Protein backbone atom coordinates (compact mmCIF):
# COMPACT_ATOMS: atom_id res chain seq x y z
CA UNK A 1 0.00 0.00 0.00
CA UNK A 2 2.91 2.35 0.70
CA UNK A 3 4.23 1.90 -2.85
CA UNK A 4 0.83 2.86 -4.30
CA UNK A 5 0.70 5.99 -2.13
CA UNK A 6 4.22 6.92 -3.24
CA UNK A 7 3.24 6.46 -6.91
CA UNK A 8 0.16 8.69 -6.47
CA UNK A 9 2.28 11.37 -4.85
CA UNK A 10 4.85 11.27 -7.64
CA UNK A 11 2.08 11.41 -10.25
CA UNK A 12 0.54 14.51 -8.61
CA UNK A 13 3.96 16.14 -8.45
CA UNK A 14 4.63 15.37 -12.12
CA UNK A 15 1.26 16.83 -13.15
CA UNK A 16 1.94 19.98 -11.13
CA UNK A 17 5.34 20.39 -12.82
CA UNK A 18 3.83 19.89 -16.28
CA UNK A 19 1.09 22.46 -15.56
CA UNK A 20 3.69 24.98 -14.39
CA UNK A 21 5.82 24.41 -17.50
CA UNK A 22 2.75 24.75 -19.73
CA UNK A 23 1.79 28.06 -18.09
CA UNK A 24 5.31 29.46 -18.42
CA UNK A 25 5.81 28.43 -22.04
CA UNK A 26 2.43 29.03 -23.68
CA UNK A 27 2.26 32.03 -26.02
CA UNK A 28 1.34 35.30 -24.34
CA UNK A 29 -1.05 36.46 -27.07
CA UNK A 30 -4.73 36.15 -27.92
CA UNK A 31 -7.09 35.08 -25.15
CA UNK A 32 -4.41 35.40 -22.50
CA UNK A 33 -4.39 39.19 -22.58
CA UNK A 34 -6.01 39.50 -19.18
CA UNK A 35 -3.52 37.11 -17.57
CA UNK A 36 -0.66 39.00 -19.21
CA UNK A 37 -1.98 42.30 -17.83
CA UNK A 38 -2.20 40.83 -14.33
CA UNK A 39 1.37 39.51 -14.57
CA UNK A 40 2.58 42.88 -15.81
CA UNK A 41 0.79 44.68 -12.99
CA UNK A 42 2.23 42.27 -10.43
CA UNK A 43 5.71 42.77 -11.90
CA UNK A 44 5.57 46.56 -11.62
CA UNK A 45 3.97 46.39 -8.18
CA UNK A 46 6.96 44.25 -7.10
CA UNK A 47 4.82 41.35 -5.91
CA UNK A 48 7.82 39.07 -6.46
CA UNK A 49 9.90 41.00 -3.90
CA UNK A 50 10.03 39.93 -0.26
CA UNK A 51 6.85 41.50 1.23
CA UNK A 52 8.40 41.60 4.70
CA UNK A 53 11.26 43.83 3.49
CA UNK A 54 9.44 47.09 2.70
CA UNK A 55 12.63 48.80 1.49
CA UNK A 56 13.19 46.05 -1.09
CA UNK A 57 9.62 46.43 -2.36
CA UNK A 58 9.93 50.21 -2.67
CA UNK A 59 13.37 49.98 -4.29
CA UNK A 60 12.13 47.40 -6.78
CA UNK A 61 9.17 49.57 -7.71
CA UNK A 62 11.39 52.63 -8.16
CA UNK A 63 13.86 50.68 -10.28
CA UNK A 64 11.17 49.26 -12.54
CA UNK A 65 9.51 52.66 -12.92
CA UNK A 66 12.88 54.24 -13.77
CA UNK A 67 13.41 51.55 -16.42
CA UNK A 68 10.09 52.44 -18.08
CA UNK A 69 10.86 56.16 -17.99
CA UNK A 70 14.33 55.56 -19.40
CA UNK A 71 12.96 53.42 -22.20
CA UNK A 72 10.41 56.07 -23.15
CA UNK A 73 13.03 58.85 -23.10
CA UNK A 74 15.41 56.85 -25.30
CA UNK A 75 12.60 55.90 -27.69
CA UNK A 76 11.57 59.56 -28.05
CA UNK A 77 15.19 60.64 -28.58
CA UNK A 78 15.63 57.95 -31.23
CA UNK A 79 12.41 59.01 -32.97
CA UNK A 80 13.56 62.65 -32.98
CA UNK A 81 16.97 61.65 -34.31
CA UNK A 82 15.48 59.54 -37.08
CA UNK A 83 12.96 62.24 -38.00
CA UNK A 84 15.65 64.93 -38.32
CA UNK A 85 17.63 62.96 -40.92
Coordinates of N, CA and C in Angstrom, one line a residue:
X1 N 0.8 -1.2 0.0 CA 0.0 0.0 0.0 C 0.9 1.3 0.0
X2 N 2.0 1.2 0.6 CA 2.9 2.4 0.7 C 3.4 2.7 -0.7
X3 N 3.7 1.7 -1.5 CA 4.2 1.9 -2.9 C 3.2 2.6 -3.7
X4 N 1.9 2.2 -3.5 CA 0.8 2.9 -4.3 C 0.7 4.3 -3.9
X5 N 0.8 4.6 -2.6 CA 0.7 6.0 -2.1 C 1.8 6.8 -2.7
X6 N 3.0 6.2 -2.7 CA 4.2 6.9 -3.2 C 4.1 7.2 -4.7
X7 N 3.5 6.3 -5.5 CA 3.2 6.5 -6.9 C 2.2 7.6 -7.2
X8 N 1.2 7.6 -6.3 CA 0.2 8.7 -6.5 C 0.8 10.1 -6.2
X9 N 1.6 10.1 -5.2 CA 2.3 11.4 -4.8 C 3.2 11.8 -6.0
X10 N 4.0 10.9 -6.5 CA 4.8 11.3 -7.6 C 4.1 11.7 -8.9
X11 N 2.9 11.1 -9.1 CA 2.1 11.4 -10.3 C 1.5 12.8 -10.1
X12 N 1.0 13.2 -8.9 CA 0.5 14.5 -8.6 C 1.6 15.5 -8.8
X13 N 2.8 15.2 -8.3 CA 4.0 16.1 -8.4 C 4.3 16.3 -9.9
X14 N 4.3 15.3 -10.7 CA 4.6 15.4 -12.1 C 3.6 16.2 -12.8
X15 N 2.3 16.0 -12.5 CA 1.3 16.8 -13.1 C 1.4 18.3 -12.8
X16 N 1.8 18.6 -11.6 CA 1.9 20.0 -11.1 C 3.1 20.6 -11.9
X17 N 4.2 19.9 -12.1 CA 5.3 20.4 -12.8 C 5.0 20.6 -14.3
X18 N 4.3 19.7 -14.9 CA 3.8 19.9 -16.3 C 2.9 21.1 -16.4
X19 N 2.0 21.3 -15.5 CA 1.1 22.5 -15.6 C 1.9 23.8 -15.5
X20 N 2.9 23.8 -14.6 CA 3.7 25.0 -14.4 C 4.5 25.3 -15.7
X21 N 5.1 24.2 -16.3 CA 5.8 24.4 -17.5 C 4.9 24.9 -18.6
X22 N 3.7 24.3 -18.7 CA 2.7 24.7 -19.7 C 2.4 26.2 -19.6
X23 N 2.2 26.7 -18.3 CA 1.8 28.1 -18.1 C 2.9 29.0 -18.4
X24 N 4.2 28.6 -18.2 CA 5.3 29.5 -18.4 C 5.7 29.5 -19.9
X25 N 5.3 28.5 -20.7 CA 5.8 28.4 -22.0 C 4.7 28.7 -23.1
X26 N 3.5 28.8 -22.7 CA 2.4 29.0 -23.7 C 2.5 30.5 -24.2
X27 N 2.2 30.7 -25.4 CA 2.3 32.0 -26.0 C 1.5 33.0 -25.2
X28 N 2.0 34.2 -25.1 CA 1.3 35.3 -24.3 C 0.5 36.2 -25.2
X29 N -0.2 35.7 -26.2 CA -1.1 36.5 -27.1 C -2.5 35.9 -27.1
X30 N -3.4 36.6 -27.7 CA -4.7 36.2 -27.9 C -5.6 36.2 -26.7
X31 N -6.2 35.1 -26.3 CA -7.1 35.1 -25.2 C -6.4 35.2 -23.8
X32 N -5.1 35.3 -23.8 CA -4.4 35.4 -22.5 C -4.1 36.8 -22.1
X33 N -4.7 37.8 -22.8 CA -4.4 39.2 -22.6 C -4.6 39.6 -21.1
X34 N -5.7 39.1 -20.6 CA -6.0 39.5 -19.2 C -5.0 39.0 -18.2
X35 N -4.6 37.7 -18.4 CA -3.5 37.1 -17.6 C -2.2 37.9 -17.7
X36 N -1.9 38.3 -19.0 CA -0.7 39.0 -19.2 C -0.7 40.4 -18.5
X37 N -1.9 41.0 -18.5 CA -2.0 42.3 -17.8 C -1.8 42.1 -16.3
X38 N -2.4 41.1 -15.8 CA -2.2 40.8 -14.3 C -0.7 40.6 -14.0
X39 N 0.0 39.8 -14.8 CA 1.4 39.5 -14.6 C 2.2 40.8 -14.7
X40 N 1.9 41.6 -15.6 CA 2.6 42.9 -15.8 C 2.3 43.8 -14.6
X41 N 1.1 43.9 -14.2 CA 0.8 44.7 -13.0 C 1.6 44.2 -11.8
X42 N 1.5 42.9 -11.6 CA 2.2 42.3 -10.4 C 3.7 42.5 -10.5
X43 N 4.3 42.5 -11.7 CA 5.7 42.8 -11.9 C 6.0 44.2 -11.5
X44 N 5.3 45.2 -11.9 CA 5.6 46.6 -11.6 C 5.2 46.9 -10.2
X45 N 4.3 46.2 -9.6 CA 4.0 46.4 -8.2 C 4.9 45.6 -7.3
X46 N 5.9 45.0 -7.8 CA 7.0 44.2 -7.1 C 6.4 43.2 -6.2
X47 N 5.4 42.4 -6.7 CA 4.8 41.4 -5.9 C 5.8 40.2 -5.7
X48 N 6.8 40.1 -6.6 CA 7.8 39.1 -6.5 C 8.9 39.4 -5.4
X49 N 8.9 40.6 -4.9 CA 9.9 41.0 -3.9 C 9.4 40.5 -2.5
X50 N 10.4 40.4 -1.6 CA 10.0 39.9 -0.3 C 9.1 40.9 0.4
X51 N 7.8 40.5 0.7 CA 6.9 41.5 1.2 C 7.2 42.0 2.6
X52 N 8.0 41.2 3.3 CA 8.4 41.6 4.7 C 9.4 42.8 4.7
X53 N 10.2 42.8 3.6 CA 11.3 43.8 3.5 C 10.7 45.0 2.7
X54 N 10.1 46.0 3.4 CA 9.4 47.1 2.7 C 10.4 47.9 1.8
X55 N 11.6 48.0 2.3 CA 12.6 48.8 1.5 C 12.9 48.1 0.2
X56 N 13.0 46.8 0.2 CA 13.2 46.0 -1.1 C 12.0 46.3 -2.0
X57 N 10.8 46.2 -1.5 CA 9.6 46.4 -2.4 C 9.6 47.8 -3.0
X58 N 9.9 48.8 -2.2 CA 9.9 50.2 -2.7 C 11.1 50.4 -3.7
X59 N 12.2 49.9 -3.4 CA 13.4 50.0 -4.3 C 13.1 49.3 -5.6
X60 N 12.5 48.1 -5.6 CA 12.1 47.4 -6.8 C 11.1 48.2 -7.6
X61 N 10.1 48.8 -7.0 CA 9.2 49.6 -7.7 C 9.8 50.8 -8.4
X62 N 10.7 51.5 -7.6 CA 11.4 52.6 -8.2 C 12.3 52.2 -9.3
X63 N 13.0 51.1 -9.2 CA 13.9 50.7 -10.3 C 13.1 50.3 -11.5
X64 N 12.0 49.7 -11.4 CA 11.2 49.3 -12.5 C 10.5 50.5 -13.2
X65 N 10.1 51.4 -12.4 CA 9.5 52.7 -12.9 C 10.6 53.5 -13.7
X66 N 11.8 53.5 -13.1 CA 12.9 54.2 -13.8 C 13.2 53.6 -15.1
X67 N 13.1 52.3 -15.2 CA 13.4 51.6 -16.4 C 12.4 51.9 -17.5
X68 N 11.1 52.0 -17.1 CA 10.1 52.4 -18.1 C 10.3 53.9 -18.6
X69 N 10.6 54.8 -17.6 CA 10.9 56.2 -18.0 C 12.1 56.3 -18.9
X70 N 13.1 55.5 -18.6 CA 14.3 55.6 -19.4 C 14.1 55.0 -20.8
X71 N 13.3 54.0 -20.9 CA 13.0 53.4 -22.2 C 12.2 54.4 -23.0
X72 N 11.2 55.1 -22.4 CA 10.4 56.1 -23.2 C 11.3 57.2 -23.6
X73 N 12.2 57.7 -22.7 CA 13.0 58.8 -23.1 C 13.9 58.5 -24.3
X74 N 14.5 57.3 -24.2 CA 15.4 56.9 -25.3 C 14.6 56.6 -26.6
X75 N 13.4 56.1 -26.5 CA 12.6 55.9 -27.7 C 12.2 57.2 -28.3
X76 N 11.9 58.2 -27.5 CA 11.6 59.6 -28.0 C 12.8 60.2 -28.7
X77 N 14.0 60.1 -28.0 CA 15.2 60.6 -28.6 C 15.5 60.0 -29.9
X78 N 15.4 58.7 -30.0 CA 15.6 57.9 -31.2 C 14.7 58.4 -32.3
X79 N 13.4 58.6 -32.0 CA 12.4 59.0 -33.0 C 12.8 60.4 -33.5
X80 N 13.2 61.3 -32.6 CA 13.6 62.6 -33.0 C 14.8 62.6 -33.9
X81 N 15.8 61.8 -33.5 CA 17.0 61.7 -34.3 C 16.7 61.1 -35.7
X82 N 15.8 60.1 -35.8 CA 15.5 59.5 -37.1 C 14.6 60.5 -37.9
X83 N 13.8 61.3 -37.3 CA 13.0 62.2 -38.0 C 13.8 63.4 -38.5
X84 N 14.9 63.8 -37.9 CA 15.7 64.9 -38.3 C 16.6 64.6 -39.5
X85 N 16.8 63.3 -39.8 CA 17.6 63.0 -40.9 C 17.0 63.1 -42.2

